[in-house]
Tab-separated table of C-alpha atoms in Angstrom:
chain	number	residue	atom	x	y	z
X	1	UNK	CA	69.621	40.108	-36.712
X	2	UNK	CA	66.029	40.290	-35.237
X	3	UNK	CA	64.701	36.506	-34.972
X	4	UNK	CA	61.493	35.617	-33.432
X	5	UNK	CA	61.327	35.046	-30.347
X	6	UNK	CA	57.877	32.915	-29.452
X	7	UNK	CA	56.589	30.481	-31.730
X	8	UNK	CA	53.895	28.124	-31.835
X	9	UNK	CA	53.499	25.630	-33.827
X	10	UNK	CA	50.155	23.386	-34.822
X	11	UNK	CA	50.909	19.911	-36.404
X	12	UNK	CA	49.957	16.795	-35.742
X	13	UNK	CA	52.346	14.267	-37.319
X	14	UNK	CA	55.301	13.712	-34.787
X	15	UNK	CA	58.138	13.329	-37.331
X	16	UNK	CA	57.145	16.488	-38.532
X	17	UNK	CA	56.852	18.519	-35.402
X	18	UNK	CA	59.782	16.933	-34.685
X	19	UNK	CA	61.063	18.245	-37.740
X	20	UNK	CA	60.291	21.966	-37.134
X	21	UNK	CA	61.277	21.895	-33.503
X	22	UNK	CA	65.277	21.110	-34.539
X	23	UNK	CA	65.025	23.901	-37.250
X	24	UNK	CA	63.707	26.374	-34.564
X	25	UNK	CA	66.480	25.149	-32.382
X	26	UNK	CA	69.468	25.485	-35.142
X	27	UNK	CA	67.739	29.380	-35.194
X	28	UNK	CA	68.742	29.388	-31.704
X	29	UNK	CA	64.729	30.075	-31.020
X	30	UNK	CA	63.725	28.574	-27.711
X	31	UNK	CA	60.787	29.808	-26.774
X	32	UNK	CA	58.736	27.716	-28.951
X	33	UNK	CA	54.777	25.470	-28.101
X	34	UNK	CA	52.990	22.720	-30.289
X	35	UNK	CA	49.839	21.901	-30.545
X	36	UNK	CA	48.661	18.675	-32.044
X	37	UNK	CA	45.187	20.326	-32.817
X	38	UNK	CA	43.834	23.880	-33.690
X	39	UNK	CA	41.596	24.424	-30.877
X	40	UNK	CA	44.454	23.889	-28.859
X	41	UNK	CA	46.975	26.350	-31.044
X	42	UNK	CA	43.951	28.805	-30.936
X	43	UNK	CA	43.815	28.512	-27.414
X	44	UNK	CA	47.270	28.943	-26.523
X	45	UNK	CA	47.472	31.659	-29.142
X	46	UNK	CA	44.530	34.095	-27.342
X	47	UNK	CA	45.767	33.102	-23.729
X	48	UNK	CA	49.413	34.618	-25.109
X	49	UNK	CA	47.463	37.748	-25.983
X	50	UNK	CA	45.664	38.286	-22.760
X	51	UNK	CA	48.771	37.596	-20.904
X	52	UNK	CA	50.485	40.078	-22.845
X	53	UNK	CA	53.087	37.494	-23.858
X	54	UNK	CA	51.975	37.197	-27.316
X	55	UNK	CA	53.673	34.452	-30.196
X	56	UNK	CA	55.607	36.314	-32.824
X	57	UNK	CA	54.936	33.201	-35.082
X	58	UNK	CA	52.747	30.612	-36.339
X	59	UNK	CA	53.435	27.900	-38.412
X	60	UNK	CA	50.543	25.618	-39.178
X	61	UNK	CA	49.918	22.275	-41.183
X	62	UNK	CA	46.659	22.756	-43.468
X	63	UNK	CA	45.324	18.978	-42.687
X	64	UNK	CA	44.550	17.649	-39.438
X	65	UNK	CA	44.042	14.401	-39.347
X	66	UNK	CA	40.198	13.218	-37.358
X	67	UNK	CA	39.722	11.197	-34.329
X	68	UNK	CA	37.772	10.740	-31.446
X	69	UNK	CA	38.023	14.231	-30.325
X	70	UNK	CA	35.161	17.079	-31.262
X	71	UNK	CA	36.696	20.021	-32.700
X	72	UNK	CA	35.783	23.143	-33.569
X	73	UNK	CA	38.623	24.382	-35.807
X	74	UNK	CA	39.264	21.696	-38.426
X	75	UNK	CA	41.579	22.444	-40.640
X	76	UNK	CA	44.313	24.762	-40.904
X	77	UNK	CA	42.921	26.971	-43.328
X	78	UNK	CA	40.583	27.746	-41.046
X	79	UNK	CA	43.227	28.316	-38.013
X	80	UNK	CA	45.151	30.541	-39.651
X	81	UNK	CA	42.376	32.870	-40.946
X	82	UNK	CA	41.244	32.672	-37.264
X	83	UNK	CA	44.521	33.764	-35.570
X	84	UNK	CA	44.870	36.495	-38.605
X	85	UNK	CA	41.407	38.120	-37.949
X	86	UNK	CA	42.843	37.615	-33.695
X	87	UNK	CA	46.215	38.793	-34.157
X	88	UNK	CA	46.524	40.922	-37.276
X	89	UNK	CA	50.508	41.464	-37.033
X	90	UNK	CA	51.927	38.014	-36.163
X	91	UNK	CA	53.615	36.523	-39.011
X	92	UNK	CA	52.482	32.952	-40.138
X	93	UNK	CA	54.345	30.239	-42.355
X	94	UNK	CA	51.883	27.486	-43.911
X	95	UNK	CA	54.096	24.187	-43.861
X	96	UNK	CA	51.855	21.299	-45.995
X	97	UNK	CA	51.871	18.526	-48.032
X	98	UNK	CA	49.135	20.847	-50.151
X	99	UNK	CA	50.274	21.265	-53.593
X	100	UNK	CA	46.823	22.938	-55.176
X	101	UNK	CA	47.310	26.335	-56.679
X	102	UNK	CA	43.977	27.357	-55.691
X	103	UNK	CA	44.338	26.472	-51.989
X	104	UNK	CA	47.660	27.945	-51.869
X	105	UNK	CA	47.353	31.342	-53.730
X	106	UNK	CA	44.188	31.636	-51.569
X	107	UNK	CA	45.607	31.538	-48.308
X	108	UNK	CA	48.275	34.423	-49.481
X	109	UNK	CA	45.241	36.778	-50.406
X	110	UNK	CA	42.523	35.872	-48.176
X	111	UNK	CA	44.873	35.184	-44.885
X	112	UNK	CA	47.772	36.975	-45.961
X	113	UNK	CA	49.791	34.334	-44.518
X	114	UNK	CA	53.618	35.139	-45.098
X	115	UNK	CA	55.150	32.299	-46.381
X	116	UNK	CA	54.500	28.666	-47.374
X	117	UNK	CA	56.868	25.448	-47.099
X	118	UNK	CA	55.955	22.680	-48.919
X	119	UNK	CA	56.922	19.403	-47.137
X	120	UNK	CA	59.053	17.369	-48.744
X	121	UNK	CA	63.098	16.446	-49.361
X	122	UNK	CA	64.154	20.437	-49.062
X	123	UNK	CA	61.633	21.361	-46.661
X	124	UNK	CA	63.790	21.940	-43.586
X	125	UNK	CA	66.139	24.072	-45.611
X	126	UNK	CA	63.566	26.106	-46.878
X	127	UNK	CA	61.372	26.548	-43.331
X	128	UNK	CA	65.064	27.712	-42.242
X	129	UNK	CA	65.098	30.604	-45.227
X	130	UNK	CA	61.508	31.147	-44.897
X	131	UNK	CA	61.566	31.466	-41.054
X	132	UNK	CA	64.788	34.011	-41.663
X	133	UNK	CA	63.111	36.020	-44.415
X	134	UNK	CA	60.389	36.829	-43.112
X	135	UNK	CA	61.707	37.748	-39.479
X	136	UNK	CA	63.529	40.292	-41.016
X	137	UNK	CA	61.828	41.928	-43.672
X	138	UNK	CA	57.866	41.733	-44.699
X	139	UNK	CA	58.893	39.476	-48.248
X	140	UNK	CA	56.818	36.394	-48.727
X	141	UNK	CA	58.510	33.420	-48.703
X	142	UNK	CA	57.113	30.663	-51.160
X	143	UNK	CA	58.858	26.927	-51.583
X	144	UNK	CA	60.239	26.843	-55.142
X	145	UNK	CA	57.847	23.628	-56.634
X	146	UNK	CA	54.435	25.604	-55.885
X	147	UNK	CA	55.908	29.553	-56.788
X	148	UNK	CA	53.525	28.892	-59.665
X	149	UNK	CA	50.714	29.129	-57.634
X	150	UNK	CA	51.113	33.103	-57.593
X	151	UNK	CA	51.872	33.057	-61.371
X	152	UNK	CA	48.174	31.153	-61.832
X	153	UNK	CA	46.404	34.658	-62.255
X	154	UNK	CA	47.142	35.491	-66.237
X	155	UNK	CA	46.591	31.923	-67.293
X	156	UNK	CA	43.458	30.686	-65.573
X	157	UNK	CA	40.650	31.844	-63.872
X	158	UNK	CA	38.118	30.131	-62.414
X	159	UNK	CA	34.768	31.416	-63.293
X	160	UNK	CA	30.912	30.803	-62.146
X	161	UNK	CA	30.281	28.818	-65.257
X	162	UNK	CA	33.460	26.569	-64.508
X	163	UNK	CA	31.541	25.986	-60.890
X	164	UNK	CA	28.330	25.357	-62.704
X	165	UNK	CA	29.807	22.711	-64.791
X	166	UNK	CA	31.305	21.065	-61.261
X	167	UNK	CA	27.835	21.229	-59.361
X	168	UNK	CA	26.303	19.600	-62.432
X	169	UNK	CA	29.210	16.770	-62.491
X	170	UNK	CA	28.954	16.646	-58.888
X	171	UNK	CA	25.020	15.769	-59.298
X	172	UNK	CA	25.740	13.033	-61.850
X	173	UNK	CA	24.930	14.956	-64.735
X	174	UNK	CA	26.655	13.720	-68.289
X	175	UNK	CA	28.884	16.047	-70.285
X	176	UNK	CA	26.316	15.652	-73.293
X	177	UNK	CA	23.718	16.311	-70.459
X	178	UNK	CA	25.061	19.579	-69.174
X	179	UNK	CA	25.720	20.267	-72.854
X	180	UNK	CA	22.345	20.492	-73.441
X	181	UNK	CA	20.687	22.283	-70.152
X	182	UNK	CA	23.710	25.401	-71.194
X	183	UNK	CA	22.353	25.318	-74.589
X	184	UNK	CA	18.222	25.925	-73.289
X	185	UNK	CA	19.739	28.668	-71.078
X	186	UNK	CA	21.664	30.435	-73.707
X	187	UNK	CA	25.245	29.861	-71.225
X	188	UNK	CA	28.324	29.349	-73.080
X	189	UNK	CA	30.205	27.730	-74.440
X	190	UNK	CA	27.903	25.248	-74.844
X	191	UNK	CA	29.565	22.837	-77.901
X	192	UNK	CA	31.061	19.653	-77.230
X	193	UNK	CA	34.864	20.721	-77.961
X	194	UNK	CA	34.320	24.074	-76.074
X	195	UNK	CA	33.229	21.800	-73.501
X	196	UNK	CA	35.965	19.138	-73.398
X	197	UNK	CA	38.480	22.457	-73.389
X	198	UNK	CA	37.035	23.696	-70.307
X	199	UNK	CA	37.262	20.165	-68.483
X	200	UNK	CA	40.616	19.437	-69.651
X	201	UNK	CA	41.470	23.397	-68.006
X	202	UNK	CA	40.334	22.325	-65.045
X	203	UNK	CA	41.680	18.925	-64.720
X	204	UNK	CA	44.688	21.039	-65.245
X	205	UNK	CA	44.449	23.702	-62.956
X	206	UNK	CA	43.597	21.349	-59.700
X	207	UNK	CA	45.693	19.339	-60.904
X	208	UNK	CA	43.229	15.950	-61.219
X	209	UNK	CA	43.603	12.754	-62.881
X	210	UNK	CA	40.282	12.736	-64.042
X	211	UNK	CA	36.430	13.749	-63.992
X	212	UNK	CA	35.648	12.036	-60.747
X	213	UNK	CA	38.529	13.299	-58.886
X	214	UNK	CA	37.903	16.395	-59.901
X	215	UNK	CA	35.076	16.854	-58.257
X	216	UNK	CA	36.135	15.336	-55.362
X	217	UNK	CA	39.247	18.106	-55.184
X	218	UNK	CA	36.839	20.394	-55.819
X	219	UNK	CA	34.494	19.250	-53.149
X	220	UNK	CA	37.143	18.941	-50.245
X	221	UNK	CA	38.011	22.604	-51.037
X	222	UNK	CA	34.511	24.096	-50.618
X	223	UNK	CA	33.816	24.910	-54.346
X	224	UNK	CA	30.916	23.181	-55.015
């Protein structure tokens, strides 16, 4: 059974590095690198390529964690669509706390990764299947609690009105506020209920508890 054979891996919480490392090693895969930041992964993952060694593999954490240090990559995200755009053919797993559709279903289309592991009580069992899926065949692997991430499409889209609404929340503007400014410019819907529809869609979708923390959600994923 083909199994990769060089894999790096960018994370920067020991336990689960730690974590990874033994499920590489019950794959019998020795050949494997961490990086505790993405600089560093995208570092080691370009020298690899020059010296004709390249990694087979990435799996990458989304959140990094800041300190001291200046970086240039800052998130995983933004490693991964990196090292995609670098190294068009190596496969990559996302492994994350992350549970928001959005983020998720985004990184599938925009980065093409090839499969994400959600961390949590099965995730060592399921970076096993992922890691042996997608070694061998080009499925996507997806952990079972966020599959609905890649059902999101028929029930909800987010639109440019949904975004409008955001910026003016994000601003400080009221409900009956924004209400009012969609009426003058003829942008629907623009009644209270429509209104309260939309926001409770949303709330939904990014799965916040309420106005305020929607926007932040929104905010920390570059929406608004």
């Amino acid at each position: 059974m083909p199994m990769f054979k060089k894999v790096i891996i960018a994370e920067d919480f020991e336990e689960f590095n730690l974590a990874v490392k033994q499920t590489l090693s019950d794959l019998n895969i020795v050949d494997f690198q961490h990086a505790k930041y993405c600089d560093d992964a995208f570092l080691k993952i370009r020298k690899a390529i020059q010296d004709n060694e390249p990694y087979d593999l990435l799996i990458s954490d989304l959140s990094f964690k800041k300190d001291h240090r200046e970086v240039k990559i800052g998130s995983g995200d933004e490693l991964i669509q990196k090292v995609r755009e670098l190294q068009p053919d190596i496969k990559i797993i996302a492994y994350s706390i992350e549970d928001k559709n959005l983020r998720i279903k985004s990184l599938f289309d925009d980065s093409e990764i090839d499969a994400f592991v959600l961390k949590g009580r099965n995730s060592i069992e399921e970076l096993k299947k992922a890691i042996t899926i997608i070694s061998t065949s080009d499925q996507k692997f997806i952990s079972p609690e966020a599959a609905s991430a890649l059902q999101e499409k028929g029930n909800y889209e987010i639109d440019d009105v949904d975004i409008k609404i955001l910026k003016y929340l994000s601003a400080g503007t009221s409900q009956d506020d924004i209400i009012e400014i969609f009426k003058n410019s003829d942008i629907k819907p623009n009644s209270k209920s429509a209104m309260e529809k939309r926001l409770a869609k949303l709330k939904d979708f990014f799965k916040a508890n309420n106005t305020v923390h929607l926007v932040s959600i929104t905010k920390d994923m570059g929406l608004i």
